[in-house]
Amino acid sequence: MSLAALTPPWGSVLCHRDSHINNDECGAPEFFTGGAKLIALGGENAKIDADELQAAVHHKVGDVHSVQPSVLSLTQATETGAVYTPAEIGHLAGIAKHAGLRVHMDGARLANAVAALGCNPAELTWRAGVDILSFGATKNGGITADAIVVFDRSVTTELSFRAKRAGQLASKMRFAAAQLDAYLADDLWLRNARHANAMTARLEGGLKSIPGTRLAGTQANILFCRLPQQIIDGLLDQGYGFYHGRWEPCVVRFVTSFATTTHDVDALVHAVRRLTAAAIEESRSKSGSNADGR
Amino acid sequence: MSLAALTPPWGSVLCHRDSHINNDECGAPEFFTGGAKLIALGGENAKIDADELQAAVHHKVGDVHSVQPSVLSLTQATETGAVYTPAEIGHLAGIAKHAGLRVHMDGARLANAVAALGCNPAELTWRAGVDILSFGATKNGGITADAIVVFDRSVTTELSFRAKRAGQLASKMRFAAAQLDAYLADDLWLRNARHANAMTARLEGGLKSIPGTRLAGTQANILFCRLPQQIIDGLLDQGYGFYHGRWEPCVVRFVTSFATTTHDVDALVHAVRRLTAAAIEESRSKSGSNADGR
Amino acid sequence: MSLAALTPPWGSVLCHRDSHINNDECGAPEFFTGGAKLIALGGENAKIDADELQAAVHHKVGDVHSVQPSVLSLTQATETGAVYTPAEIGHLAGIAKHAGLRVHMDGARLANAVAALGCNPAELTWRAGVDILSFGATKNGGITADAIVVFDRSVTTELSFRAKRAGQLASKMRFAAAQLDAYLADDLWLRNARHANAMTARLEGGLKSIPGTRLAGTQANILFCRLPQQIIDGLLDQGYGFYHGRWEPCVVRFVTSFATTTHDVDALVHAVRRLTAAAIEESRSKSGSNADGR
Amino acid sequence: MSLAALTPPWGSVLCHRDSHINNDECGAPEFFTGGAKLIALGGENAKIDADELQAAVHHKVGDVHSVQPSVLSLTQATETGAVYTPAEIGHLAGIAKHAGLRVHMDGARLANAVAALGCNPAELTWRAGVDILSFGATKNGGITADAIVVFDRSVTTELSFRAKRAGQLASKMRFAAAQLDAYLADDLWLRNARHANAMTARLEGGLKSIPGTRLAGTQANILFCRLPQQIIDGLLDQGYGFYHGRWEPCVVRFVTSFATTTHDVDALVHAVRRLTAAAIEESRSKSGSNADGR
């Protein structure tokens, strides 16, 4: 709905190729916008590359044969857990604004980014040029409640009609919306996010010393990790669940939340450690028997 | 979403001119279907007239210049609180089915209809020819939770994609959906509806003896009532809230729910009674002073 | 496309219930607008009733549960051949404009209206408040060529993108568009329309004296006519083709064009006259034989 | 319209990243399909790579978070003038069909491909697995007339409604459609295409011996050519028009048609030759004066 308020049907939405809106919404942006096109850009750690953006905002502008660049969509923190600094957002938003586009932020993990950077949310949003924000409470403690935060007030009326007609003005919604009051009171949203980030940091700290384990750096509550296949299989056998097989072989993704406990983290680290030790032992005994056998 | 699963974009949805989908959804059916057209039919008490339906299902079939009749949509109980009998639904659904249309039921008040008729829900739905049902929990105790009940299973897969892409596969939805377990257990949904119907009956009983008050007959939890404007104004002054001014002058609508108490009802009846008495008194004293003045 | 440029998807288009856009476009307005709703108004001779319009422009404005009145669409000449005067257009457009709507004219027979009124096209369009006009050449001599005339220039850029993306920027379109040069040069479009109107007038003159024939008054190139069924059947037998059976029984519609000749008209009048004479003769002889038989 | 008949709104269309539908339709496929997504695949010479297709047809099938692979779209001849053989089409279509997709062919240059291969059109279309074909007359002699050829007859009825509602059932269309009779009679379409191909071959023959000119191989009526910038500028100065600056620097595209004459081709070759000679001369004299200056 946010994107639909910012682009005409013949517009394009410039986003990262790893972005949730591009990969995981079953075409919802296309549905809500009446057929706008998502243009996938590259960049490290799911952060949009400024040079690619610079080229994309000017692509075929004014040419009726092409969709017209209309919105820049940034995800904060990104789908890989990286965090844009206020300066980075300002730079990308500036490129977009200068070319007449508006700026959307998918803030599904905004709380984690604010917690990671220790900055004011305003620095990551409207002060940096963001026009509209999907606030994102459901990954951080909320239940079927979320909020669109509108900084460009020219679209507020339109959004109320778009919401109703899309079945997003739920009956008795006030009972779900009330969560937001608690969520924002006493910085609960930030406390939840700080906890989630801390759990990922704890996980990182626990795993990094284990032989055979390689970690991508993390800034928020997502940790990508390369593990031997044997260890992955062992964790799955023990009932652990996590995404794997969607990236390179042997790469898994761990995500922590407000509900993750230190016990949860330590148990996972312990499990990896034991599986690794067993694998080393098995490997040695194989080598040994091979040696004996010679 | 239900209608979208039953009609192509060039189809038409035959519904009552007073139906919620025609008047109160800000064009949601048009949005979800990709531009299908609602054809508004007449009939007493917001129940579709069978003769009008018979004509409509054959209107310009096969003519590319016209939208094609694709779905019959019935509301049970209707927007005025009337109830279709199983035979009536069967008759209307039969006309639709015979002409190749499918049948949707807006069951926002289905529980009230089941409670009023004392029949099995199946008799009002799939056994009578309904293909898909909007179950409607939020008027009867639910919070932001509802269900689409699919009897024509050919559309189930499609609906899962439609739901996701329409933003109707909410994050953490299981916590909202859990309400349905409680709602259906021990007939809570029917007990709620019976209570709501009983409260409307009690209201009807209380109001009908008051001079100047005229009631439409009711079968469910909606009571249309004609009151003198002076009484309406008096109730509003006392803080009562209800729809008025949307139908003929001096017609108001009272709706009771699972949460309406006998105290609520009796207080309203009492308020109408007192206001009426005061009005009669005032009228008499005016007549008196007039008489005196002569 | 014109309507889509004037209304958001949650808007409504106020039009006559007999209008072409409401009945004969297979939902094209709904498709192009992304699901806007057509609100059908009444009025004599397919001309919109001003009082109904006055009520409709204010219907549920600002209420998110309802589509929002956005466009008034007038057909000139109307689908029954009636003609709005400049004052009538100005009055209706004024009601719309005052309420914030914009005004579309379906000018499929605009040439016939201009010819009938002998006025300047500007008086029927932009001077009277029309924002956008479907010019309508194909009923008056053009082949797969037409024009949208935009008076409210704020929508021109948008229309160029809408046209391309709707497949309405045809390859080699300049060869079709060239017709418009000839069409407008030397008032060919008006000469064609005057001829068509004259042929309808000639037909009216020829038919009105024939017993059993009743004519609706006509102002342009459409003549509605009530004929005995026997005469209708006789004409069909002779190979004449015309719409019948779409209105009341025994009502037929004759439409003349730039290509209709006086010979064509006179032959039809002659055919009706002969068929009528034969029917009278047959009726008399039946009466006679009945008399004899007694 | 063809794509819309083959995919649901939550489907994806697998096409080459250089395809016309992906780059040059202002989002028309997204508009007509109600928001389906185009997935851009790679491959040499704008021909889809079979391995990429194989991966794409299975991508997230059954996962509601993702659009579902629904159509393969092939362009014949491709946007760079390459030609798929019947075997290549059969192989790609087979991958698509095996995974449950249907196959669309953008045949804007089908005639050129048929002419180049000397085969029967059936071998390139339905016999190879194509379900629906955009026939493409307007690049080869037609004026605002084209045809969709449907091999999978299950979509014919649907297409007639889609056409009408998209404004593609033009008034008086028969006069435009009549061109197709002449186009197909006596193989005019193939004679036109053979001529266009021959003119490109002639151009290739003429240019290849000119120093500094490098040509991509061509199979149809498109020739990509690398020229020194000085030569490009010289041609533009002389009034030649062609696309340049859209690919790598100094790459231009020449397209020939039924209307291109040997004189046109020879004049262009002559112009390039003269400009090249002049450039060489200038270069020599500069070198000479440099030498003198030492």
mmCIF file of N, CA and C in Angstrom, chain B residues 4 10 17 20 27 42 53-54 59 65 100 109 113 158 200 214 233 236 253 264 290:
data_model
loop_
_atom_site.group_PDB
_atom_site.id
_atom_site.type_symbol
_atom_site.label_atom_id
_atom_site.label_comp_id
_atom_site.label_asym_id
_atom_site.label_seq_id
_atom_site.Cartn_x
_atom_site.Cartn_y
_atom_site.Cartn_z
ATOM 1 N N ALA B 4 -13.084 -12.725 -6.029
ATOM 2 C CA ALA B 4 -12.039 -12.757 -7.049
ATOM 3 C C ALA B 4 -11.746 -14.178 -7.498
ATOM 4 N N TRP B 10 -13.643 -9.853 -16.345
ATOM 5 C CA TRP B 10 -14.745 -9.403 -17.204
ATOM 6 C C TRP B 10 -16.088 -9.992 -16.757
ATOM 7 N N ARG B 17 -28.909 -4.609 -4.174
ATOM 8 C CA ARG B 17 -28.465 -3.213 -4.206
ATOM 9 C C ARG B 17 -28.148 -2.675 -2.814
ATOM 10 N N HIS B 20 -23.618 -5.115 1.360
ATOM 11 C CA HIS B 20 -22.383 -4.523 1.869
ATOM 12 C C HIS B 20 -21.328 -4.429 0.767
ATOM 13 N N GLY B 27 -15.089 -0.203 -3.060
ATOM 14 C CA GLY B 27 -14.636 -0.798 -4.315
ATOM 15 C C GLY B 27 -13.704 -1.982 -4.145
ATOM 16 N N GLY B 42 -32.778 -5.860 -7.076
ATOM 17 C CA GLY B 42 -33.722 -5.453 -6.049
ATOM 18 C C GLY B 42 -34.309 -6.639 -5.306
ATOM 19 N N LEU B 53 -33.188 -11.982 -10.563
ATOM 20 C CA LEU B 53 -32.002 -12.824 -10.727
ATOM 21 C C LEU B 53 -32.094 -13.640 -12.007
ATOM 22 N N GLN B 54 -33.288 -14.197 -12.241
ATOM 23 C CA GLN B 54 -33.493 -15.021 -13.442
ATOM 24 C C GLN B 54 -33.153 -14.235 -14.709
ATOM 25 N N HIS B 59 -28.402 -12.129 -18.940
ATOM 26 C CA HIS B 59 -28.231 -10.834 -19.603
ATOM 27 C C HIS B 59 -26.952 -10.785 -20.440
ATOM 28 N N HIS B 65 -19.474 -7.344 -25.708
ATOM 29 C CA HIS B 65 -19.604 -5.944 -25.295
ATOM 30 C C HIS B 65 -20.031 -5.804 -23.838
ATOM 31 N N GLY B 100 -24.715 -21.441 -14.909
ATOM 32 C CA GLY B 100 -23.259 -21.526 -14.933
ATOM 33 C C GLY B 100 -22.542 -20.588 -13.976
ATOM 34 N N ARG B 109 -23.293 -12.224 9.185
ATOM 35 C CA ARG B 109 -24.273 -12.511 10.240
ATOM 36 C C ARG B 109 -24.840 -13.926 10.080
ATOM 37 N N ALA B 113 -28.293 -15.925 11.593
ATOM 38 C CA ALA B 113 -29.285 -16.617 10.763
ATOM 39 C C ALA B 113 -29.465 -18.058 11.238
ATOM 40 N N GLU B 158 -5.586 -21.342 -5.471
ATOM 41 C CA GLU B 158 -5.643 -19.962 -5.941
ATOM 42 C C GLU B 158 -5.811 -18.990 -4.785
ATOM 43 N N THR B 200 -32.123 -8.315 20.546
ATOM 44 C CA THR B 200 -32.936 -7.561 19.581
ATOM 45 C C THR B 200 -34.421 -7.854 19.816
ATOM 46 N N ARG B 214 -42.697 2.724 15.434
ATOM 47 C CA ARG B 214 -43.112 1.675 14.509
ATOM 48 C C ARG B 214 -41.901 0.843 14.136
ATOM 49 N N ASP B 233 -33.559 12.844 18.534
ATOM 50 C CA ASP B 233 -32.683 13.898 19.050
ATOM 51 C C ASP B 233 -32.425 13.714 20.548
ATOM 52 N N LEU B 236 -29.873 10.965 21.107
ATOM 53 C CA LEU B 236 -28.526 11.440 20.755
ATOM 54 C C LEU B 236 -27.991 12.357 21.854
ATOM 55 N N ARG B 253 -31.466 2.551 12.998
ATOM 56 C CA ARG B 253 -31.129 1.134 13.030
ATOM 57 C C ARG B 253 -30.447 0.801 14.342
ATOM 58 N N ASP B 264 -28.480 -2.952 29.037
ATOM 59 C CA ASP B 264 -28.354 -2.005 27.920
ATOM 60 C C ASP B 264 -29.698 -1.830 27.221
ATOM 61 N N ASN B 290 -52.469 26.633 24.175
ATOM 62 C CA ASN B 290 -53.166 27.160 22.995
ATOM 63 C C ASN B 290 -54.650 27.380 23.324
#
